[in-house]
Coordinates of C-alpha atoms and ligand atoms in Angstrom, one line a residue:
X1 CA -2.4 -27.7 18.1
X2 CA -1.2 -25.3 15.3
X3 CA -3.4 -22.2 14.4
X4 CA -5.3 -22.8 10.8
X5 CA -6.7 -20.3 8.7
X6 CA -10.1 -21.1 9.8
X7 CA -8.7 -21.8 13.8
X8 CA -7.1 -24.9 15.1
X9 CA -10.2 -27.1 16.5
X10 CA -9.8 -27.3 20.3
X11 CA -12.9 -29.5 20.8
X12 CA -14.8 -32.3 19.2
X13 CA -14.4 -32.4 15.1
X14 CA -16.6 -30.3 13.3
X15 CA -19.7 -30.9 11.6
X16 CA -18.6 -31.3 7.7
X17 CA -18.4 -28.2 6.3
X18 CA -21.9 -27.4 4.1
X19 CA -20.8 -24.7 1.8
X20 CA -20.2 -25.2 -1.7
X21 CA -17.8 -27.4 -2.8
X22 CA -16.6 -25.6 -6.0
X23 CA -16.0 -22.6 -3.9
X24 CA -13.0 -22.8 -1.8
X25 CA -14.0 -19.5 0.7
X26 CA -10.8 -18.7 2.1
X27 CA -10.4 -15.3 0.8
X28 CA -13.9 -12.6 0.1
X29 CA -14.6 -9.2 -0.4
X30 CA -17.3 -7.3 1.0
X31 CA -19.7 -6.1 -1.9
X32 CA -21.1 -2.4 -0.9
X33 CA -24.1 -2.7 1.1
X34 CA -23.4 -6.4 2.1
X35 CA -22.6 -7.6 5.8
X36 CA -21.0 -10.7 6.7
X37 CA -20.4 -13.2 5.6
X38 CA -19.7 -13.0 2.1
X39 CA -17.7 -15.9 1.1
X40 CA -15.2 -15.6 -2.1
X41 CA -12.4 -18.3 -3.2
X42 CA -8.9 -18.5 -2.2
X43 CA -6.9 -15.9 -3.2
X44 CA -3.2 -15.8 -4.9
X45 CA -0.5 -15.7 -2.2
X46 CA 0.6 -12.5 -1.7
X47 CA 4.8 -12.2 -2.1
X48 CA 6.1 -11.0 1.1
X49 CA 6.9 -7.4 2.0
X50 CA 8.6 -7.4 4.7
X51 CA 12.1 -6.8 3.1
X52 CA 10.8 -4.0 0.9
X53 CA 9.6 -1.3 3.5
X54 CA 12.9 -1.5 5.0
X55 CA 15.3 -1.5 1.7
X56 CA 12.6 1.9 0.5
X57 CA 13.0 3.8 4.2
X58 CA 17.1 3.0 4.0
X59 CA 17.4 4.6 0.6
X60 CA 15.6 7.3 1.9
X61 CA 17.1 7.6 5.0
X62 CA 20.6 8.0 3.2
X63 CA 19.2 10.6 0.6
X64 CA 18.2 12.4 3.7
X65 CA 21.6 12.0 5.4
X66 CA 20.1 10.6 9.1
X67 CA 22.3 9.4 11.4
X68 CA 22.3 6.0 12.1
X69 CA 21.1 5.9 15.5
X70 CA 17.8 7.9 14.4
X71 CA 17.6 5.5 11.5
X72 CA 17.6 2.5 13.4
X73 CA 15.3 4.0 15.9
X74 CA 12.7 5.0 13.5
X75 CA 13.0 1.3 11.9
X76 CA 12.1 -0.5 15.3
X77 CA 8.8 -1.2 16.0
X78 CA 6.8 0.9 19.4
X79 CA 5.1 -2.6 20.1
X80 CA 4.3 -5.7 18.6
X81 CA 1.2 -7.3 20.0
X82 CA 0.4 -11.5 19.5
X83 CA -3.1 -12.6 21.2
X84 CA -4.4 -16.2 21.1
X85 CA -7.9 -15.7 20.2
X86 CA -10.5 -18.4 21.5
X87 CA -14.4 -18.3 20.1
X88 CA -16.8 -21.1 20.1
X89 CA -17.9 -22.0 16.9
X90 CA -21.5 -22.3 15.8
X91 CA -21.2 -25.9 16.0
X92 CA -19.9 -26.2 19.6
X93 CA -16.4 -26.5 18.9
X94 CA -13.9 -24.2 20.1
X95 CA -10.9 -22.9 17.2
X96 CA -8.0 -20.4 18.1
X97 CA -6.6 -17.7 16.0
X98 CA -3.7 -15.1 16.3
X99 CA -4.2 -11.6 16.4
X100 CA -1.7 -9.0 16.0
X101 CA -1.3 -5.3 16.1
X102 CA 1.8 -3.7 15.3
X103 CA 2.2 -0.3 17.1
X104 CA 5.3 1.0 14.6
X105 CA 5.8 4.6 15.6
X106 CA 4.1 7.8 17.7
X107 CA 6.0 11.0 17.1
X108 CA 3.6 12.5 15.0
X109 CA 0.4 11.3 16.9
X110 CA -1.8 8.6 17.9
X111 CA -0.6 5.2 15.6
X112 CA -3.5 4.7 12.7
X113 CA -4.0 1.6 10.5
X114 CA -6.4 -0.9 9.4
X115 CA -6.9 -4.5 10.6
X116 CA -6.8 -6.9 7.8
X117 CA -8.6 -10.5 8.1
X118 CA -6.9 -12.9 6.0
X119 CA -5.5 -16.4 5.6
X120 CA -2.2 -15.1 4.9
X121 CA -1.6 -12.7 7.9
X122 CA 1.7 -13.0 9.6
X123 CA 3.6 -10.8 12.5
X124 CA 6.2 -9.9 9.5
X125 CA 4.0 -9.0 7.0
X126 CA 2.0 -6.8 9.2
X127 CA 5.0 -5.3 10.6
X128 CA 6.3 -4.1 7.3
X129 CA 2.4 -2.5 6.7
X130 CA 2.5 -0.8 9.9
X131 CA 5.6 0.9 8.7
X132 CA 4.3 1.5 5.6
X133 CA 1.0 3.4 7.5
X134 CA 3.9 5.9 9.5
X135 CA 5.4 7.2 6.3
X136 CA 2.2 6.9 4.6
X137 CA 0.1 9.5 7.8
X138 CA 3.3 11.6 7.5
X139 CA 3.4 12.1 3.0
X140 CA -0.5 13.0 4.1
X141 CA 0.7 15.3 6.8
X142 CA -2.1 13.9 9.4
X143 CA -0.9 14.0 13.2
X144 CA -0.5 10.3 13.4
X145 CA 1.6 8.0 13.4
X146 CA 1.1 4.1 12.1
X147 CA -0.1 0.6 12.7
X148 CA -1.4 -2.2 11.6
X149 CA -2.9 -5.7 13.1
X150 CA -4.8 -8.4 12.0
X151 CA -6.2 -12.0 12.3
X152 CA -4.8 -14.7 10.6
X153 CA -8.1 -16.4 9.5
X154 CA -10.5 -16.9 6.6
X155 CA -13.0 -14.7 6.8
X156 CA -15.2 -16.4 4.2
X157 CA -15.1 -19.8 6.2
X158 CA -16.7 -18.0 9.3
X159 CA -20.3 -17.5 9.6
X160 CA -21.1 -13.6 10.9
X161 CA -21.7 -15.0 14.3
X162 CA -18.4 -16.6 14.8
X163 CA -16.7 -13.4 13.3
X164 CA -18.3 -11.0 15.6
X165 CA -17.0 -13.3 18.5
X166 CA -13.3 -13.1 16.8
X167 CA -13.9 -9.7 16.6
X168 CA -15.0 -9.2 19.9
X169 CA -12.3 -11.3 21.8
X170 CA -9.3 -9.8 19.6
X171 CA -10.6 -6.3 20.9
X172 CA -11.0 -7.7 24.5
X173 CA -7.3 -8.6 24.3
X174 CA -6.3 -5.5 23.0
X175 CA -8.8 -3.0 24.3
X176 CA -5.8 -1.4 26.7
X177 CA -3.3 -1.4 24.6
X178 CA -5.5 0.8 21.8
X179 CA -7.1 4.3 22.5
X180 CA -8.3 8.0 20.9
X181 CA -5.0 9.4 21.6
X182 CA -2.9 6.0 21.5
X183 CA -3.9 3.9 18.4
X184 CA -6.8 4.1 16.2
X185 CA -7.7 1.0 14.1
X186 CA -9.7 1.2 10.8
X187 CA -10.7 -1.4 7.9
X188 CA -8.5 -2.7 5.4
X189 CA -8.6 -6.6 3.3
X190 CA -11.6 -8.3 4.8
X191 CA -12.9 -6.2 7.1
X192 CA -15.6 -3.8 7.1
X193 CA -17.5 -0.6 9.1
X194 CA -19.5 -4.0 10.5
X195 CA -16.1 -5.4 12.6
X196 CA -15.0 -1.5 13.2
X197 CA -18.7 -1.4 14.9
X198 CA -18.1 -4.8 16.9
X199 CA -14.7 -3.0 18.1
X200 CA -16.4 0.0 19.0
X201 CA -18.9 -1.6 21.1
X202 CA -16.9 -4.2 22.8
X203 CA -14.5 -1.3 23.3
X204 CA -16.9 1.0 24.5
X205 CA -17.7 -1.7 27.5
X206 CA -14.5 -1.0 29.2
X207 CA -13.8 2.7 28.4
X208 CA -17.3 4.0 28.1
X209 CA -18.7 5.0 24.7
X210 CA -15.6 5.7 22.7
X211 CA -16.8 6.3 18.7
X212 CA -13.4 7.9 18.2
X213 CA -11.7 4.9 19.0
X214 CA -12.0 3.3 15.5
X215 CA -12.7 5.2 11.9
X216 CA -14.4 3.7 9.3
X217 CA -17.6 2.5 11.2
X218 CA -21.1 2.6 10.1
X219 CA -22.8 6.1 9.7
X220 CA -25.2 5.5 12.4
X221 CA -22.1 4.8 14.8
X222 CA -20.5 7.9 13.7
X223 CA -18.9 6.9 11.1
X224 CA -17.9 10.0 8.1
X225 CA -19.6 10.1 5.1
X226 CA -17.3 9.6 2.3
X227 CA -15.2 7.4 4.2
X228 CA -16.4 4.5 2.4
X229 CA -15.1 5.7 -1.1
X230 CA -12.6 7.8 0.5
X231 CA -9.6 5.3 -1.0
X232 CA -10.7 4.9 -4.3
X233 CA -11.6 8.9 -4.5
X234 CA -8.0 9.3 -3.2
X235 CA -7.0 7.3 -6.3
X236 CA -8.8 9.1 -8.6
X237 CA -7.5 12.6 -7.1
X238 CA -3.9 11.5 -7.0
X239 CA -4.2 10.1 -10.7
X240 CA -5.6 13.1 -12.1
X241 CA -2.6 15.4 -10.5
X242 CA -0.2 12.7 -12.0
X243 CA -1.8 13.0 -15.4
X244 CA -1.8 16.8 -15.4
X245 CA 2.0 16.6 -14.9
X246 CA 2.2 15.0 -18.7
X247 CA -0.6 16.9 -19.9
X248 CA -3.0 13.9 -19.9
X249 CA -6.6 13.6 -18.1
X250 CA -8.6 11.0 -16.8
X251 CA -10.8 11.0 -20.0
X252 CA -8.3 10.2 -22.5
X253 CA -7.2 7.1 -20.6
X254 CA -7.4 3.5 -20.9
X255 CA -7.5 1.9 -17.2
X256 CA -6.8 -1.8 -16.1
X257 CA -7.7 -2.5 -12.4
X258 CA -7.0 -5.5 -10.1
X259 CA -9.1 -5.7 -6.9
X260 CA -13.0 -5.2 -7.3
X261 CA -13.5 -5.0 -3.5
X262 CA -13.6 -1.7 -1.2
X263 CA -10.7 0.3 -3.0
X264 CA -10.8 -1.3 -6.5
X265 CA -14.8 -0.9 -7.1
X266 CA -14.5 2.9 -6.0
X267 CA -12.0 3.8 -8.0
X268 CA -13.5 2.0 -11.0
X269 CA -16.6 3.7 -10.4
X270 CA -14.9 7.5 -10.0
X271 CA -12.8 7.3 -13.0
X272 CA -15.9 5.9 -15.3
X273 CA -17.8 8.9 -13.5
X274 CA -14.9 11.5 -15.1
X275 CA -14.8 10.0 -18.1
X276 CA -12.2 7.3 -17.8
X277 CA -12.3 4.5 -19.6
X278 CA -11.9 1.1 -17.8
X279 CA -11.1 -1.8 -19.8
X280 CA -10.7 -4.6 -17.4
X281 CA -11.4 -5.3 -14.1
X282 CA -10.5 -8.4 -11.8
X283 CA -11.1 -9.8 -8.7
X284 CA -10.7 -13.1 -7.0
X285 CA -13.6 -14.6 -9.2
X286 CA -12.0 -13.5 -12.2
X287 CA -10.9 -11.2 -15.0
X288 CA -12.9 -9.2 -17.6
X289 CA -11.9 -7.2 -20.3
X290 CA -14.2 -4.9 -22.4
X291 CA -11.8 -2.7 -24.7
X292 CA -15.0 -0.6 -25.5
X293 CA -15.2 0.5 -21.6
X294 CA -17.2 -1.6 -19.0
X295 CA -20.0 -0.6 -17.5
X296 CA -19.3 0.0 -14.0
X297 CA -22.4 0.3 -12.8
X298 CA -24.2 -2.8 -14.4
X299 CA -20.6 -4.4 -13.2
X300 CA -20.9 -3.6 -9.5
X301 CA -24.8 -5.2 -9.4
X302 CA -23.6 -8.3 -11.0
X303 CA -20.8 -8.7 -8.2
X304 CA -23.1 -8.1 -5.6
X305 CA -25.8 -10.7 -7.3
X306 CA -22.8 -13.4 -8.0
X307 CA -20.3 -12.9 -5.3
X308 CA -17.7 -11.3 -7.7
X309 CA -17.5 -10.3 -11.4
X310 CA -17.1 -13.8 -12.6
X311 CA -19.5 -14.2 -16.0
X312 CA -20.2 -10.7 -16.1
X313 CA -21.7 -10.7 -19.6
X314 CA -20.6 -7.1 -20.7
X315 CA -17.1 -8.1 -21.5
X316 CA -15.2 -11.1 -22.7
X317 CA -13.7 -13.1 -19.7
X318 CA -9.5 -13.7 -19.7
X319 CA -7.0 -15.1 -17.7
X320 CA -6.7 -13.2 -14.6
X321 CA -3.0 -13.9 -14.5
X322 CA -2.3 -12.0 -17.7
X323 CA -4.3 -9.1 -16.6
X324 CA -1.5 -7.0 -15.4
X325 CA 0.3 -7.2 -18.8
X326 CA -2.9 -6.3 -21.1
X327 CA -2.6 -3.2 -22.8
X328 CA -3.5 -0.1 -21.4
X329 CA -2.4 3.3 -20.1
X330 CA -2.8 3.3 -16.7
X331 CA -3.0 0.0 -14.4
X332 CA -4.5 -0.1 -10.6
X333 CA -3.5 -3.0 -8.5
X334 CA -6.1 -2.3 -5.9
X335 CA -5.6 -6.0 -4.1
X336 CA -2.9 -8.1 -2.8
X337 CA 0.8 -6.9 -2.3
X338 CA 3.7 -7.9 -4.2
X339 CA 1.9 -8.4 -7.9
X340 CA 4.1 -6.8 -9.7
X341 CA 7.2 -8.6 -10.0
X342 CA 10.5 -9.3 -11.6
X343 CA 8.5 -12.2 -13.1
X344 CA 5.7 -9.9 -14.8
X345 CA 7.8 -6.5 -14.9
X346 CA 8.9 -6.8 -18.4
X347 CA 5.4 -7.8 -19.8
X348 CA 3.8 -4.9 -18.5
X349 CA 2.3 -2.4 -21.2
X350 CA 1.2 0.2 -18.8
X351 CA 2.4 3.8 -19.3
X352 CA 1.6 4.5 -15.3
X353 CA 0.6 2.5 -12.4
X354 CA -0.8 3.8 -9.6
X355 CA -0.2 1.9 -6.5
X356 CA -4.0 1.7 -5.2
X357 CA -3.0 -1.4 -2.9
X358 CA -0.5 -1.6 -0.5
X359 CA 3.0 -2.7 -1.4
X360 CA 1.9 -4.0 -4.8
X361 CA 5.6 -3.8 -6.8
X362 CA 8.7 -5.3 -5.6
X363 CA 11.8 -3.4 -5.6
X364 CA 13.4 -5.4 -8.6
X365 CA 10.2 -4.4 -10.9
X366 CA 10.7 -0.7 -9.5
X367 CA 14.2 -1.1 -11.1
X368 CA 12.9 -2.6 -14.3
X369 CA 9.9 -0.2 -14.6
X370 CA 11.9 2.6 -14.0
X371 CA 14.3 1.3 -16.9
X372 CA 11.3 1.1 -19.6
X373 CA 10.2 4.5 -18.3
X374 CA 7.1 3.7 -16.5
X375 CA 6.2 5.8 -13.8
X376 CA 4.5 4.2 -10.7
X377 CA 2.8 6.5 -7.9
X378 CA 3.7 5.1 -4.7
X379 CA 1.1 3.6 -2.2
X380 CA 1.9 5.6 0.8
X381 CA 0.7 8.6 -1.6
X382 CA -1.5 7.4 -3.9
X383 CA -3.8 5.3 -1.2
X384 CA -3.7 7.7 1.6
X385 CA -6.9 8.9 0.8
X386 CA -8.9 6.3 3.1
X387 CA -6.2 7.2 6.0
X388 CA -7.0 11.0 5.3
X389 CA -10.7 10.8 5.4
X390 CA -10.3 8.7 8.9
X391 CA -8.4 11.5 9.9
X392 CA -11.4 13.8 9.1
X393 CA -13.8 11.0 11.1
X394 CA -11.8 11.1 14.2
X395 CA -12.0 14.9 14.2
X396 CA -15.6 15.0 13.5
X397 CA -16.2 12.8 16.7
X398 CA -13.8 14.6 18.8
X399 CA -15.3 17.6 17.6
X400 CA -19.0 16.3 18.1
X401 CA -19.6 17.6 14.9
X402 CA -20.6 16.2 11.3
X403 CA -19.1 17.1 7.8
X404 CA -21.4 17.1 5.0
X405 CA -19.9 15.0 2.3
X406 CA -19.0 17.7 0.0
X407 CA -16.6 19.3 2.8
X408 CA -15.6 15.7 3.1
X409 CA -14.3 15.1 -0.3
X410 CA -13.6 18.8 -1.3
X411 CA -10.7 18.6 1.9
X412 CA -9.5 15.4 0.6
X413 CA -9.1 16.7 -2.9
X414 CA -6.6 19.7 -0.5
X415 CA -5.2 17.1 1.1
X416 CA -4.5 15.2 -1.9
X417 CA -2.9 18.0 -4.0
X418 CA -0.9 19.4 -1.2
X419 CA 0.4 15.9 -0.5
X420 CA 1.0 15.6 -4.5
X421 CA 3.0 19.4 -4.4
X422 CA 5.1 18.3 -1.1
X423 CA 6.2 14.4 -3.1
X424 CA 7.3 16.3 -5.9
X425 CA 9.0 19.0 -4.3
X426 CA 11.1 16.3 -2.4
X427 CA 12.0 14.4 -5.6
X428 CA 13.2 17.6 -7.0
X429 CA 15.6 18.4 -3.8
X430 CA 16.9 14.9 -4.2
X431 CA 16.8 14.1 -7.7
X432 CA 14.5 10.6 -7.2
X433 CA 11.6 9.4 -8.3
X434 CA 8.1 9.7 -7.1
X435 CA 8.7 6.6 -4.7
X436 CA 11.7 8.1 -2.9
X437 CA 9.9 11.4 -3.0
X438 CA 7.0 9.9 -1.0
X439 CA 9.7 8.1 1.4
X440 CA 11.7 11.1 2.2
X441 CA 8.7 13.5 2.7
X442 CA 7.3 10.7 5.2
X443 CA 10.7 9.7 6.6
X444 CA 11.8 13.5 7.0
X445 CA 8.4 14.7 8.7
X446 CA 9.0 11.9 11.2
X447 CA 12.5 12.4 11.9
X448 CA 11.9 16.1 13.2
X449 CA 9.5 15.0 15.2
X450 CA 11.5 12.7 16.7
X451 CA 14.2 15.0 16.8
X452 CA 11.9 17.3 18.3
X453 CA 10.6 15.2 20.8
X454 CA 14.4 14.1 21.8
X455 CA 14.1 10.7 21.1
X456 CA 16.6 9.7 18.7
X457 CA 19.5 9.0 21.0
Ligands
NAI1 N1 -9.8 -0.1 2.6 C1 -9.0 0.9 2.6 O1 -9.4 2.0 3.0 C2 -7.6 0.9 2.2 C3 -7.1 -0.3 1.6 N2 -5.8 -0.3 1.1 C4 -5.3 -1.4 0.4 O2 -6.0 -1.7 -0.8 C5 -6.0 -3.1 -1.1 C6 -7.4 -3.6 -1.2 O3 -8.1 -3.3 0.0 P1 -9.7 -3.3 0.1 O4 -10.3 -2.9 -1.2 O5 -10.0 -2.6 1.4 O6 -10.0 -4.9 0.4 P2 -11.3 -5.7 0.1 O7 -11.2 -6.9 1.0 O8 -12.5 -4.8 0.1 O9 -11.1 -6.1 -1.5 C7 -10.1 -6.9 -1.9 C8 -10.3 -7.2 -3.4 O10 -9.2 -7.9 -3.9 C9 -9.7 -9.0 -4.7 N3 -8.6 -10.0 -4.8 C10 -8.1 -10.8 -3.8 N4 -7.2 -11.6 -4.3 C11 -7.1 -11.3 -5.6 C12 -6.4 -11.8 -6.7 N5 -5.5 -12.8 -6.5 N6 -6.5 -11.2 -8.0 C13 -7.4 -10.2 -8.1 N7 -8.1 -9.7 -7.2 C14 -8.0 -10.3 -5.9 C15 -10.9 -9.4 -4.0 O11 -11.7 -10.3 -4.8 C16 -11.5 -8.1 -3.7 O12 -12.2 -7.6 -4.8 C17 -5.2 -3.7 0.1 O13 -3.9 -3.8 -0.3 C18 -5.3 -2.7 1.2 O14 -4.3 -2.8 2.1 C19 -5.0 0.8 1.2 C20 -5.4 2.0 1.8 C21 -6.7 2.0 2.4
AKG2 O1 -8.0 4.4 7.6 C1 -7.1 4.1 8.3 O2 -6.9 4.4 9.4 C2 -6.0 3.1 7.7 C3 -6.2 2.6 6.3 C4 -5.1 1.7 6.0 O3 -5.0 0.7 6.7 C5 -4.2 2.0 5.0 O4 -4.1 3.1 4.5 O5 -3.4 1.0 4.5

């Protein structure tokens, strides 16, 4: 029996389902503070992205002149991982899932990337993101290298029980194939410090207590302080050096923003903090749009009341799908991948967009941005910031040690303008745009090592 989103019933049929029937909970967001489960509607599909990573690292990999037996070596995949995951159900049924962790590349250091938990999770898709998180650890300059897994399932549709079980069994499948010094799983869509401390402890059973082995757990697990708004606060860093290259600042902007979950709600809180104005915010519930400035604060309190910003009263309500082309001069996609499209490219108003989400614009809207003169930060610099601060967790536990949150963020902000120096320095060598910047800084620091490590035949 095929897999579903909510796992293929292996036992008798299931109770009928008592959750609300105008809320379809195959996609959710964790509101700050909130544990499982949290149950939000279906999301829009997400275009695929496994062409794109690909088509980006082979420009790059020409402008840097590799040879095409390191090229195709860097493209391959370490390891791709598939598990059949089994859990009973709260009502006595059994359903199955498949996990998958994509081990793309070592050279620089242990492989680092979040697990995502969504209905839409495929081995291609997480491929392409596990490539994405090796040029992305390298533009950081973080001894890593990158990965990515996840569970293709609805989180929403699972009560917290039944996803600590999930959780618990994918780890047991993997727990020899991830490590400190091998590969170092985090959050990303779906999934929380909660399922990084349900990793940690089933973990822990086999290897002895490991905090190390996953970033992004709670606190009181050892997870880092600022780790939590360490993506959006990456955002917020990488848009102010952008802004400072056309003499602009945060305070004299008008900011759209897609995504009002982990990423999307920190960054709209840290640019209203410096003075930004943000005039619409959306998130699987809905859009709202406030050209006066929305109120962050009252915004995030209504999400976590109502399950998303849907009838938030301190703004008028649009159509979500016109969002992206409202005006404004700087637009966040901080959700799905592939939003920006040839579909939606020429409608868009924005004078920059940074790339808060992963793989949000397709290379035919790069092309037809790039034609109106829009300039996009790319995603493996602009949301390194969460991968940075993980970097900082891992060497706090290593170290035994805690950071106080102001040597948290102030070594982000280093990490963030150094990163922002290197891009730039690239796209000067080899006359490209920020994107290509990012990928030949990334691509480049990985090839040496490679090189380095002899490797590449
Ligand atoms: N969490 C992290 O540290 C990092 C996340 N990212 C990327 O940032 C993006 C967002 O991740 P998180 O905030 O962690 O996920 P999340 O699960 O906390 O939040 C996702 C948000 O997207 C919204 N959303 C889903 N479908 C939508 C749609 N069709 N239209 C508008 N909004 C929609 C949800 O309602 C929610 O507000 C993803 O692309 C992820 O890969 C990148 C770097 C690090
Ligand atoms: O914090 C991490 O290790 C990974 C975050 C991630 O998955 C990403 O940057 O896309």
């Amino acid at each position: 029996m095929e897999a579903d989103s909510t796992g293929s019933a292996v036992g008798p049929p299931a109770a009928e389902d008592s959750s609300s029937p105008d809320v379809d909970e195959d996609a959710f967001a964790f509101p700050r503070g909130l544990l499982y489960p949290f149950p939000f509607p279906e999301a829009l599909s997400s275009p695929s992205c496994e062409t794109l990573v690909p088509r980006n690292f082979k420009q790059a990999a020409k402008l840097l002149g590799l040879d095409s037996k390191l090229e195709k070596s860097l493209l391959i995949p370490f390891r791709e991982i598939k598990v059949e995951c089994t859990i009973p159900k709260d009502d006595g049924t059994l359903a199955s899932f498949v996990g998958f962790r994509v081990q793309h590349d070592n050279a620089r250091g242990p492989m680092k990337g979040g697990i995502r938990y969504h209905h839409e999770v495929d081995p291609d898709e997480v491929n392409a993101l596990a490539q994405l998180m090796t040029w992305k650890t390298a533009v950081a300059n973080i001894p890593y290298g990158g990965a990515k897994g996840g569970i293709g399932c609805s989180p929403g549709k699972l009560s917290c029980s039944e996803l600590e079980r999930l959780t618990r069994v994918f780890t047991q499948k993997i727990h020899d194939l991830i490590g400190i010094h091998t590969d170092v799983p985090a959050p990303d869509m779906g999934t929380n410090s909660q399922t990084m401390a349900w990793i940690l402890d089933e973990y822990s059973k086999f290897h002895g207590h490991s905090p190390a082995v996953v970033t992004g757990k709670p606190i009181d697990l050892g997870g880092s302080l600022g780790r939590e708004a360490a993506t959006g606060r990456g955002v917020l860093f990488a848009t102010e050096a952008l802004l400072a290259e056309y003499g602009k600042s945060i305070k004299d902007q008008r900011f759209i923003i897609q995504g009002f979950g982990n990423v999307g709600s920190w960054a709209a809180q840290l640019i209203s903090e410096a003075g930004g104005k943000v005039i619409a915010i959306s998130d699987v519930t809905g859009a709202i749009k406030n050209t006066n400035g929305l109120d962050i604060e009252k915004l995030l309190k209504h999400s976590a009341e109502n399950r998303g910003i849907k009838g938030f009263s301190g703004g008028e309500s649009i159509d979500a799908s016109s969002l992206l082309t409202e005006d404004c001069d700087v637009l966040i996609p901080a959700a799905l991948g592939g939003v920006i499209n040839r579909e939606n490219a020429n409608d868009l108003r924005a004078k920059f967009i940074i790339e808060a989400a992963n793989h949000p614009t397709d290379p035919e809207a790069d092309e037809i941005l790039s034609k109106k003169g829009v300039v996009i930060l790319p995603d493996i610099y602009a949301n390194s910031g969460g991968v940075t601060v993980s970097y900082f967790e891992w060497v706090q536990n290593i170290q035994g040690f805690m950071w106080d949150e102001e040597k948290v963020n102030a070594e982000l902000k280093t990490y963030m303008t150094r990163g922002f120096k290197d891009m730039k320095e690239m796209c000067k060598m080899h006359n490209c745009d920020l994107r290509m910047g990012a990928f030949t800084l990334g691509v480049n620091r990985v090839a040496r090592a490679t090189v380095l490590r002899g490797w590449e035949a």
